[in-house]
XYZ file of C-alpha atoms in Angstrom:
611
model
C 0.000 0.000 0.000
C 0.936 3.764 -0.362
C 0.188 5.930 1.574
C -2.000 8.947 -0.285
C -1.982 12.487 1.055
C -5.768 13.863 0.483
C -5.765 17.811 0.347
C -8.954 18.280 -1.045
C -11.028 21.079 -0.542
C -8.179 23.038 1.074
C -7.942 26.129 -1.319
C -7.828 28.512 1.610
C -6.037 26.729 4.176
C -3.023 25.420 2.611
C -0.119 27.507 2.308
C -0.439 29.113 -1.158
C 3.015 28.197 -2.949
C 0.897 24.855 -2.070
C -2.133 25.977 -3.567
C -0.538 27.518 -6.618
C 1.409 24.153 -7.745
C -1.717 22.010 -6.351
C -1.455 19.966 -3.269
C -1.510 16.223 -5.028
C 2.144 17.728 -7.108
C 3.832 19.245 -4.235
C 4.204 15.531 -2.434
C 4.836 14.393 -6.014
C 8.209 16.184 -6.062
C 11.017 13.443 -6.131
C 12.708 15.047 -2.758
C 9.285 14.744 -1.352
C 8.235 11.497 -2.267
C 11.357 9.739 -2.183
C 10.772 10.349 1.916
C 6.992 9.791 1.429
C 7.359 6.595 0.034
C 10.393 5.527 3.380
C 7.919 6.580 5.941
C 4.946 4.836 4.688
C 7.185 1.621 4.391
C 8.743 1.755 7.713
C 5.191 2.905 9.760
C 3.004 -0.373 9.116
C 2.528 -0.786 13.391
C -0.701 -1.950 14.551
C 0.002 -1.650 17.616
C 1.825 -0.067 20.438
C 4.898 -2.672 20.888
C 4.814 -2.634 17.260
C 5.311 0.985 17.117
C 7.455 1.687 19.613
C 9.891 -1.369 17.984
C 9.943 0.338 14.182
C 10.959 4.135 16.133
C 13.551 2.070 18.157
C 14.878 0.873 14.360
C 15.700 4.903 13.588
C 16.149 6.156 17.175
C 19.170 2.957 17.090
C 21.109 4.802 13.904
C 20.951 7.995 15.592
C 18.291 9.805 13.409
C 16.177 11.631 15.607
C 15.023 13.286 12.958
C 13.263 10.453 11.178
C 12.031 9.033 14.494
C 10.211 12.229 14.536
C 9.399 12.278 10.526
C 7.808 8.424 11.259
C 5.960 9.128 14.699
C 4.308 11.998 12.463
C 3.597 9.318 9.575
C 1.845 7.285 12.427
C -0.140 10.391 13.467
C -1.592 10.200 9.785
C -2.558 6.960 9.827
C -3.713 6.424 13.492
C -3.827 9.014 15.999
C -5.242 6.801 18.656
C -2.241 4.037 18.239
C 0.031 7.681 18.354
C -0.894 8.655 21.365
C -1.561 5.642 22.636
C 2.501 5.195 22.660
C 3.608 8.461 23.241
C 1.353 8.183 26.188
C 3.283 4.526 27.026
C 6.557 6.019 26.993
C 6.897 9.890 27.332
C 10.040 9.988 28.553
C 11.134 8.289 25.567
C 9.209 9.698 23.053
C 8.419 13.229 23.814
C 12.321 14.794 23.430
C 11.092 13.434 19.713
C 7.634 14.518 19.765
C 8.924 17.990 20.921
C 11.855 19.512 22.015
C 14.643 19.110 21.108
C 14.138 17.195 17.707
C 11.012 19.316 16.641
C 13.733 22.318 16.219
C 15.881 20.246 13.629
C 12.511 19.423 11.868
C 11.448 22.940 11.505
C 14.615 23.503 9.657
C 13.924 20.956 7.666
C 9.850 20.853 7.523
C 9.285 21.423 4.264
C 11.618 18.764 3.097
C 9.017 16.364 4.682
C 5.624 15.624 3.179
C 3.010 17.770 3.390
C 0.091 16.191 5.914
C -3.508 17.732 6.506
C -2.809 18.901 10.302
C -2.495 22.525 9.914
C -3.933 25.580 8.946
C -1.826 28.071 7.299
C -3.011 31.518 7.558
C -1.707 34.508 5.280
C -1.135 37.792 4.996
C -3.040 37.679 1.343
C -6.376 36.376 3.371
C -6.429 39.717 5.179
C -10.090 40.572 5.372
C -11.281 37.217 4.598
C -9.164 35.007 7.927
C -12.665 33.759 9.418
C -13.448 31.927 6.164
C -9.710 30.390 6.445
C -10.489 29.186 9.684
C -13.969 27.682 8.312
C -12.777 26.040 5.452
C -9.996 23.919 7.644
C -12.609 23.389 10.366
C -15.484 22.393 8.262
C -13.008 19.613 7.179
C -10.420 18.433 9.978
C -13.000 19.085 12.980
C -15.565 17.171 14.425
C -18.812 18.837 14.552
C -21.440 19.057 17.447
C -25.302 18.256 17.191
C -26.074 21.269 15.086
C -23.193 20.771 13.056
C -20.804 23.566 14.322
C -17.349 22.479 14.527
C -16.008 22.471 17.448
C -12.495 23.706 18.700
C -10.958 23.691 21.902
C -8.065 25.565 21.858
C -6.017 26.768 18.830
C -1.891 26.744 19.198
C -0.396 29.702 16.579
C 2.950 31.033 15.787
C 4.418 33.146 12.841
C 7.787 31.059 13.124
C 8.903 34.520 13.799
C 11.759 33.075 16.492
C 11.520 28.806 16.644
C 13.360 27.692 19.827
C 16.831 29.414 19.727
C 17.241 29.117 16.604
C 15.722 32.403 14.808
C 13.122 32.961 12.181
C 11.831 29.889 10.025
C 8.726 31.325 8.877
C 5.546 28.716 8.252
C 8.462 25.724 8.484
C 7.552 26.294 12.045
C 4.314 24.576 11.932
C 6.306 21.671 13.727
C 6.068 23.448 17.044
C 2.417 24.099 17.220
C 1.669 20.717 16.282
C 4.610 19.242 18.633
C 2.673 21.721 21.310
C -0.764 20.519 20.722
C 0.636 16.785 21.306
C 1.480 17.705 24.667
C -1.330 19.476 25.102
C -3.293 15.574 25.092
C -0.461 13.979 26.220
C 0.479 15.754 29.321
C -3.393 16.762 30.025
C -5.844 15.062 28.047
C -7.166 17.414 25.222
C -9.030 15.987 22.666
C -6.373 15.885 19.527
C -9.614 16.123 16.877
C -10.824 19.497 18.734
C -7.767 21.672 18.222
C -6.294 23.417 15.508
C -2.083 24.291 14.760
C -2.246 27.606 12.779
C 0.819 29.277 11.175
C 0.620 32.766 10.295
C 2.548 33.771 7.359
C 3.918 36.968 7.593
C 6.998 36.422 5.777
C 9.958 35.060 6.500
C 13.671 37.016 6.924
C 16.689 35.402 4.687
C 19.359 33.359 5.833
C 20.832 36.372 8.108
C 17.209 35.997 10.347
C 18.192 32.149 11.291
C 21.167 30.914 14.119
C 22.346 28.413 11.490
C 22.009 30.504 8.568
C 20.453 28.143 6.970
C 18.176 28.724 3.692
C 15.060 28.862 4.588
C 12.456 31.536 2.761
C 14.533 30.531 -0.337
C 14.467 27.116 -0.669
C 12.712 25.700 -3.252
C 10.645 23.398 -1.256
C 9.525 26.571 1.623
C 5.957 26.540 0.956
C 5.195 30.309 2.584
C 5.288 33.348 1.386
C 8.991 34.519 -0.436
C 9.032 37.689 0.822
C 10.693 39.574 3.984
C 8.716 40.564 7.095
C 6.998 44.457 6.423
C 8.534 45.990 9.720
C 8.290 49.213 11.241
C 10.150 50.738 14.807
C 7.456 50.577 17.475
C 7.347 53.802 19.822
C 9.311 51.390 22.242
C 12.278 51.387 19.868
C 11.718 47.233 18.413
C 11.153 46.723 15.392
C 8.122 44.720 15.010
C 5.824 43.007 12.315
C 4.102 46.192 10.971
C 0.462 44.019 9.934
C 0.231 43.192 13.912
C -0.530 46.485 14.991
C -3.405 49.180 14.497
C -6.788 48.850 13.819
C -6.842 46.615 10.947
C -4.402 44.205 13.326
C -3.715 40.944 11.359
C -3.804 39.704 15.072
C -6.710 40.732 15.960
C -9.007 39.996 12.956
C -7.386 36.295 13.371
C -8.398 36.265 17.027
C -11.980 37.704 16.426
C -12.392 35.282 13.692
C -11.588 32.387 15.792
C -13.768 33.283 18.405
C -16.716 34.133 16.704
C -16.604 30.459 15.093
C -15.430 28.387 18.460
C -16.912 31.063 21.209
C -15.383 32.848 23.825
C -13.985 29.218 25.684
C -11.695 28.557 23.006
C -8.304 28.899 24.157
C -6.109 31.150 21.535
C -1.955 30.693 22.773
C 0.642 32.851 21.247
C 3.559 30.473 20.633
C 7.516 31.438 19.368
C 6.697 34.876 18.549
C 9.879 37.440 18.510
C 10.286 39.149 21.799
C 9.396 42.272 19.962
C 6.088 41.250 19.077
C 5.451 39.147 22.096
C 5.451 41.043 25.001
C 2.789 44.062 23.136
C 0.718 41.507 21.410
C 0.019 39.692 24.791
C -0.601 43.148 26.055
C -3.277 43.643 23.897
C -5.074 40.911 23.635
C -4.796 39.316 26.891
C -7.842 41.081 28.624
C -9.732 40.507 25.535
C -9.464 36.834 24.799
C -8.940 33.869 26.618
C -5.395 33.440 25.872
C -1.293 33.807 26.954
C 1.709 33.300 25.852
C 3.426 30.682 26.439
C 7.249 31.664 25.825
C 6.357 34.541 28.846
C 3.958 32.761 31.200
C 4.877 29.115 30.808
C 8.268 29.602 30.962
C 8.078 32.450 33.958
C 5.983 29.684 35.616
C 8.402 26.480 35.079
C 11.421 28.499 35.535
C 10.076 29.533 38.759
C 8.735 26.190 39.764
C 12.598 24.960 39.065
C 13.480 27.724 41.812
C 11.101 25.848 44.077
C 12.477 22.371 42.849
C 16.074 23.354 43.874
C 15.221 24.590 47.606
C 13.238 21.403 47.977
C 15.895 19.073 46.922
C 18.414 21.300 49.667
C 14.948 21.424 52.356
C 13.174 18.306 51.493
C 10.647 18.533 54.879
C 10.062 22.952 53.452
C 6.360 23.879 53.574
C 6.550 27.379 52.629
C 9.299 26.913 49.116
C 7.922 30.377 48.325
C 8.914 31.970 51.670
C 12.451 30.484 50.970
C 12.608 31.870 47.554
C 11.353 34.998 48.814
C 14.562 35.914 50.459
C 17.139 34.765 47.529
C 18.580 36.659 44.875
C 18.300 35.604 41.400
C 20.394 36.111 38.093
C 18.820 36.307 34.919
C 21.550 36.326 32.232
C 19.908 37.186 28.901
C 16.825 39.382 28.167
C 14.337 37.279 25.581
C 10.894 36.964 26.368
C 11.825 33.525 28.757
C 13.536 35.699 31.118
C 11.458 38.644 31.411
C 8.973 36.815 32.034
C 11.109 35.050 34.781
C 11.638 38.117 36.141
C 8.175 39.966 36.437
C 6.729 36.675 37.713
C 9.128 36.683 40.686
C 8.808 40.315 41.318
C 5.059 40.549 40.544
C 3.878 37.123 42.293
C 6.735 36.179 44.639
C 7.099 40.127 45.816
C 11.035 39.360 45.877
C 12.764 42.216 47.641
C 14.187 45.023 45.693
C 17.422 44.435 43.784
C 17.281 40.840 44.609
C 16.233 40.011 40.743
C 18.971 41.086 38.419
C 18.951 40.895 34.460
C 21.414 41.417 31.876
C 21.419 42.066 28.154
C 23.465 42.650 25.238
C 24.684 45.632 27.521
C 25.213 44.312 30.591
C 23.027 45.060 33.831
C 19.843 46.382 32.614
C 19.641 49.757 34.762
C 17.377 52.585 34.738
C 17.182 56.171 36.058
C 14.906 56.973 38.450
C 12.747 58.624 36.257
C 13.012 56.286 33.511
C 14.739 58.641 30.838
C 18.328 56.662 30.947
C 19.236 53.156 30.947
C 20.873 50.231 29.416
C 16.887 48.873 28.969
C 15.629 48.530 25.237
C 11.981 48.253 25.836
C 9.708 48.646 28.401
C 9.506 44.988 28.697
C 13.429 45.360 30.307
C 12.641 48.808 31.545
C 9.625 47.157 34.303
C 12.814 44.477 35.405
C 15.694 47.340 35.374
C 17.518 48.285 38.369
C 17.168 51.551 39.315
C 20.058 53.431 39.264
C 23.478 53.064 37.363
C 25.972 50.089 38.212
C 28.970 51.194 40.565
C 32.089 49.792 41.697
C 31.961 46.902 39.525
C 31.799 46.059 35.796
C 28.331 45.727 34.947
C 28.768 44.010 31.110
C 30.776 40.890 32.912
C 29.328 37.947 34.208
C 31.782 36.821 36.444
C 32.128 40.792 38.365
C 27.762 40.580 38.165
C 27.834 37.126 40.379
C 30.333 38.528 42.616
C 28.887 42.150 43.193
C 25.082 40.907 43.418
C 25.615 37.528 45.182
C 22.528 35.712 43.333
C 21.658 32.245 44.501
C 20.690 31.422 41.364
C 21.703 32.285 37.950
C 19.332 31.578 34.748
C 20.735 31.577 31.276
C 18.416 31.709 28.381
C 20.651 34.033 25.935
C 19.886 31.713 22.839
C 23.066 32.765 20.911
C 25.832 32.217 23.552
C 26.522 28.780 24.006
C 29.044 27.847 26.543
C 28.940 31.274 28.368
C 29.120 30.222 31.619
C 32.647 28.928 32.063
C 34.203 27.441 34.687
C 35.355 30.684 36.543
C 31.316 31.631 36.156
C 30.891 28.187 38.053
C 33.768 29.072 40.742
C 32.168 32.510 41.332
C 28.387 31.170 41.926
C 30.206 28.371 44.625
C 32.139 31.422 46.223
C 28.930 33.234 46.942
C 27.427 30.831 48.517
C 30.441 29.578 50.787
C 30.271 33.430 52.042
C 26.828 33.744 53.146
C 26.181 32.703 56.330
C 23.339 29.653 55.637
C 24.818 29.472 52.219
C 23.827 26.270 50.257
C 23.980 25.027 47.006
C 24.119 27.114 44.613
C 21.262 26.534 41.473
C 22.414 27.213 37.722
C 19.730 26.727 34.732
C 20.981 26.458 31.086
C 17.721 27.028 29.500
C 18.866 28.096 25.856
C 17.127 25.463 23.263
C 18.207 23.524 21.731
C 21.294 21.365 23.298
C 23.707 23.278 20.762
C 22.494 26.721 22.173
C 23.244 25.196 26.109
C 24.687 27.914 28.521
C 26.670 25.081 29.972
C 26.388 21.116 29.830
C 25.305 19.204 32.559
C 28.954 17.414 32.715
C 30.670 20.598 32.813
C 28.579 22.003 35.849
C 28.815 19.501 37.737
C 32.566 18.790 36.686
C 33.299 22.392 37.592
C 31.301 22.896 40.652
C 32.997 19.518 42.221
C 28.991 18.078 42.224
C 27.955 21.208 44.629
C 25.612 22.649 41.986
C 22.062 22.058 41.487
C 22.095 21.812 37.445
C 18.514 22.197 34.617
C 18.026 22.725 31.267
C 15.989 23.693 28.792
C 16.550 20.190 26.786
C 17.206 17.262 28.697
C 20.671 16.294 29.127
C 21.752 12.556 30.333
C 22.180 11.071 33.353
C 25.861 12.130 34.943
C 27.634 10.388 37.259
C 29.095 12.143 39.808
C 31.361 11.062 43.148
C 29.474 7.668 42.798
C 26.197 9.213 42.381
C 23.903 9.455 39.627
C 22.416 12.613 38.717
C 19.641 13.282 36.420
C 19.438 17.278 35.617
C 15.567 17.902 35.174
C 14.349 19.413 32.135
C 13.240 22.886 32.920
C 10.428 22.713 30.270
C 7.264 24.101 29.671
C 5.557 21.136 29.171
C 5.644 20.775 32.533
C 3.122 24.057 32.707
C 1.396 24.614 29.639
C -0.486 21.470 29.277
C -2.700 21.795 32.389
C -2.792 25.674 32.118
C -4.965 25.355 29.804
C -6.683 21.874 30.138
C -7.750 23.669 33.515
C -8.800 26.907 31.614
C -11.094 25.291 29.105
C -12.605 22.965 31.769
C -13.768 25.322 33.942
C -14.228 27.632 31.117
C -12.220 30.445 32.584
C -12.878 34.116 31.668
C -9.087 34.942 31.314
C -5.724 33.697 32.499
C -3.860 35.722 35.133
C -0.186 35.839 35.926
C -1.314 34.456 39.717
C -2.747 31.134 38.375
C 0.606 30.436 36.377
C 2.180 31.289 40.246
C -0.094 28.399 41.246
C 0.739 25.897 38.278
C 4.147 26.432 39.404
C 3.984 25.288 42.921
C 1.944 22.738 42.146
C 4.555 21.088 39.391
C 7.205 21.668 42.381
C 4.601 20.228 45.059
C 4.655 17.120 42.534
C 8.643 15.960 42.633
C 8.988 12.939 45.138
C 11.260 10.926 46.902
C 13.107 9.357 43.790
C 13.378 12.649 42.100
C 15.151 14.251 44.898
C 17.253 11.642 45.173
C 18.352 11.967 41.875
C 18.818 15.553 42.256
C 16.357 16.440 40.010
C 14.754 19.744 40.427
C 11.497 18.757 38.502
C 9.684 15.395 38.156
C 10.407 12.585 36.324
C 8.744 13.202 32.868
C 7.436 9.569 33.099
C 4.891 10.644 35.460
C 4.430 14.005 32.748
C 0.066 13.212 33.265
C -0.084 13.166 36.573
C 1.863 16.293 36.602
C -0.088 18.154 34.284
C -2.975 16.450 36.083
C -1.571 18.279 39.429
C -0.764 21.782 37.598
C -4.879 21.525 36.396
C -6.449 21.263 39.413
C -4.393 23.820 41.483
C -5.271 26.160 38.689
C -8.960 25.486 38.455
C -9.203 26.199 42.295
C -7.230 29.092 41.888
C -9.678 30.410 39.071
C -12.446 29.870 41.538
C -11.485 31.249 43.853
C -10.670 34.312 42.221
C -14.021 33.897 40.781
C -12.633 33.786 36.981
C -14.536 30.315 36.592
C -17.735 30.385 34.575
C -17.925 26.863 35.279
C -17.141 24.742 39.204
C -15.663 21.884 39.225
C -15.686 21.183 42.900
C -14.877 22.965 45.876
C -12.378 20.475 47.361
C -8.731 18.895 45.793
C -10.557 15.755 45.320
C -13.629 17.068 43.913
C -11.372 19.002 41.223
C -9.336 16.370 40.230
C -11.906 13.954 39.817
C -14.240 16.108 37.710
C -11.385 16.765 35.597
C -10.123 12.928 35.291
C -13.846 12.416 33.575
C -13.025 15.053 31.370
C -9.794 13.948 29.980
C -9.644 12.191 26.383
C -8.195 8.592 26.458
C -7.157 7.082 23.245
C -7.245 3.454 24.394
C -10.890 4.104 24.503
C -11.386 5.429 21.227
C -12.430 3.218 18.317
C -9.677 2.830 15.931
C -10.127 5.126 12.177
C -10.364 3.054 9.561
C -8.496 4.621 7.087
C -9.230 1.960 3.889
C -12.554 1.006 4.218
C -13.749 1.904 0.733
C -17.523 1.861 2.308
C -16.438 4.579 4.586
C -17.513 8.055 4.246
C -14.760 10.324 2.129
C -12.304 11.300 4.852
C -10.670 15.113 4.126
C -7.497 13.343 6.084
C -6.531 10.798 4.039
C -7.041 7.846 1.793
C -5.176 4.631 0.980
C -4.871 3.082 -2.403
């Protein structure tokens, strides 16, 4: 049998280099097809041990990359058996579902075939997004009694900064869809009531990308060839010029998807530049049920890492957040992962003043009293700035930073620095904590995605720190063994958040989401590491136990909602009464009937066919 790729119908929806050659000849391209024809040959599982033994035959050559290329293959022809065993092994599978393979297959999506999953939204649709939406909804989404289709929560992106490694335009459809995987993985979403949208804006040359890489040019990029329209925002960014004013690309997409899904339908901002981030979530955040993900989820796990690394030095602590209330914290780097680090701890945590430090390109961020000088570039790093000018130490080097401000812990999410914190950065964290008084261990997070972008390694950290320092990372590093012992560095991911955020905002149909319930989500993933994790010095849990997490992270968050009376629906007023109303409510796919995908009696399927 091969496997064919049915597109029908999708005239709006598609991207339109797609569109324009017709969807049946773009797979047809040898490159294409050549791969087509390899991952319908290798994915002929059944059923889970037979699926999880043909990705063992790629993962065993070291080709992560078409581990992930199959596992999406399976998706196509069985999303129950996919989730199914993603769901029987996370640990193994989701560093391939996600991060950190799903960066390497953005860079290289459009060299894979082109599946249904995914609507593509354009800048040429302006005017006309709602009947975008429609046309991929009235095909890929179930529909209720009356016939509406119904959507759950939309993920969408303009590839406008994928991971750490720049702008790859609609090629980053792989992280909305990676994202949305988690999303039923981690919490139990229905897969068949959401929606991955790309929004092509664009796409910046080979300048716009870490690797450099050819991207917008390449002759199988299936967005628009053209550069991001820009303009310089009264903040001083420059920033997609269509986002903004009151023909907003943004905002018609937003209205459009809630008049066709209602006001319950999650909308999350995902891998969005900085620039755009921080005023488009701003905007729209009061307006829609929605947040971004790269500012809240992160803030959230970062700071529920925090929590992890007191508790692995205070196992029997009842109040982490009292502890963390009286440490000082490092932020090197000033993306939208740390900023939002930064006002979460300051906002939520109310950590003293000066005890939260960030640095950019410049050094220290500082600001005058009265805001007219500074090293800030936006008021994103203006709100985190210290106020008043560095003295008596060099503010633009790390090392003289950790020694003048003393942190406790030090974050690194630069994206473009790998290796930055060297050994004598290691020495000087290890120093400040041997001269405090109830000094302990000191906590270093190398949160730069993906492994190539790493602040530091795992080995090195713990090499260099003699095995003193309490070590995450953005993407999971292996198990190191040090004096005897094995460590296993958590993964400071949001996966860990976002899931549950919004499984817990949908259920209890939650008016909007507030910076306090991400607060909660993140004691509650922190509240969740047990006796096996801290002795592996791990400062979050296992990701083995990733549902019962994100089962956790829900039902602190629905109580919080509730009792901040942002629930339109109760789900209880106890733990128990939470977190069994939302068990019911959680999709299973070994419960679901399987699709059968070439039953020629079967109604035309807009997904796919088999000849």
């Amino acid at each position: 049998m091969v496997v064919q790729i049915n597109l029908e119908g999708r005239s709006l929806s598609l991207p339109k280099t797609v569109v324009k050659r017709g969807a049946v000849d773009w797979n047809s391209q040898a490159a294409v097809k050549g791969v087509l024809q390899i991952l319908d040959g290798a994915c002929q599982a059944k059923t889970v041990d037979e699926a999880l033994a043909e990705v063992r035959g790629f993962t065993s050559l070291g080709h992560m990359i078409w581990a992930y290329a199959y596992l999406r293959m399976l998706h196509h022809k069985d999303p129950n058996l996919f989730y199914r065993t993603v769901m029987a092994e996370p640990s193994f599978l989701m560093p391939i579902v996600y991060t950190p393979t799903v960066g390497e297959a953005c860079q290289k999506f459009g060299q894979l075939p082109l599946l249904p999953r995914g609507c593509y939204v354009s800048l040429a649709d302006r005017g006309n997004l709602k009947a975008v939406l429609k046309e991929y909804a009235d095909l890929m989404l179930p529909k209720d009694s009356a016939g509406k289709p119904q959507c759950q929560c939309i993920v969408f992106s303009d590839g406008g900064r994928i991971l750490g490694l720049g702008d790859l335009g609609v090629w980053g459809m792989g992280i909305p869809i990676g994202k949305l995987d988690l999303y039923t993985v981690c919490a139990g979403f229905n897969p068949h009531k959401t929606m991955p949208v790309m929004i092509d804006a664009g796409c910046t040359d080979a300048n716009g990308n870490a690797a450099k890489l050819t991207i917008r040019d390449h002759i199988l990029y299936h967005g628009m060839k053209e550069n991001r329209v820009k303009h310089t925002s009264k903040a001083g960014t420059e920033v997609n010029s269509a986002y903004y004013g009151e023909d907003s690309f943004i905002g018609e997409f937003m209205t459009a998807a809630r008049d066709l899904f209602g006001r319950n339908c999650l909308l999350q901002f995902e891998d969005f530049n900085s620039n755009d981030a921080f005023p488009l979530l701003e905007e729209y955040r009061e307006k829609f049920l929605t947040y971004n993900d790269d500012i809240q989820g992160t803030a959230s796990i970062i700071v529920a890492a925090a929590l992890g690394g007191i508790k692995l030095q205070k196992p029997e602590c009842t109040s982490l957040l009292k502890e963390l209330q009286g440490m000082r914290v490092l932020f090197h780097g000033a993306g939208s992962a740390n900023l939002g680090g930064a006002q979460l701890l300051k906002a939520e945590v109310q950590m003293a003043p000066g005890s939260v430090v960030v640095t950019n390109s410049k050094g220290v961020i500082w600001s005058s009293q009265d805001g007219s000088k500074g090293t800030f570039r936006n008021d994103e790093q203006k709100a985190v700035a210290l106020i008043g000018e560095p003295k008596g130490y060099d503010p633009t080097d790390l090392v003289s930073i950790i020694k003048h401000h003393k942190p406790d812990i030090l974050i690194g999410a630069v994206g473009k620095a790998p290796g930055c914190f060297t050994e004598e950065v290691v020495q000087a964290m290890l120093s400040v904590q041997a001269a405090k008084p109830k000094g302990g261990r000191p906590i270093i997070f190398a949160l730069s995605n993906p492994m190539s972008q790493a602040e530091i390694t795992a080995e090195d950290c713990y090499k260099f720190s003699r095995g003193q320092a309490i070590f995450g990372s953005g993407t999971r590093f292996p198990p190191v063994e040090v004096q005897g012992r094995t460590r296993s560095p958590g993964q400071v991911n949001n996966f860990f958040i976002f899931p549950g955020m919004s499984f817990a905002a949908v259920c209890c149909e939650a008016t909007k989401i507030t910076d306090h319930l991400f607060m909660e989500a993140a004691q509650a993933v922190a509240n969740s590491l047990d006796k096996v994790d801290i002795e592996s010095d791990s400062v979050l849990p296992n990701t083995a136990r990733i549902r019962d997490v994100g089962h956790n992270v829900a039902t602190a968050v629905v109580l919080a909602a509730q009792k901040a009376n942002l629930a339109q629906k109760p789900l209880g007023e106890t733990w128990e009464e939470v977190a069994g109303e939302l068990a019911s409510l959680r999709w299973d796919p070994a419960g679901q009937s399987p699709i059968i995908q070439d039953d020629s009696a079967a109604p035309a399927c807009a997904v796919c066919s088999f000849v």
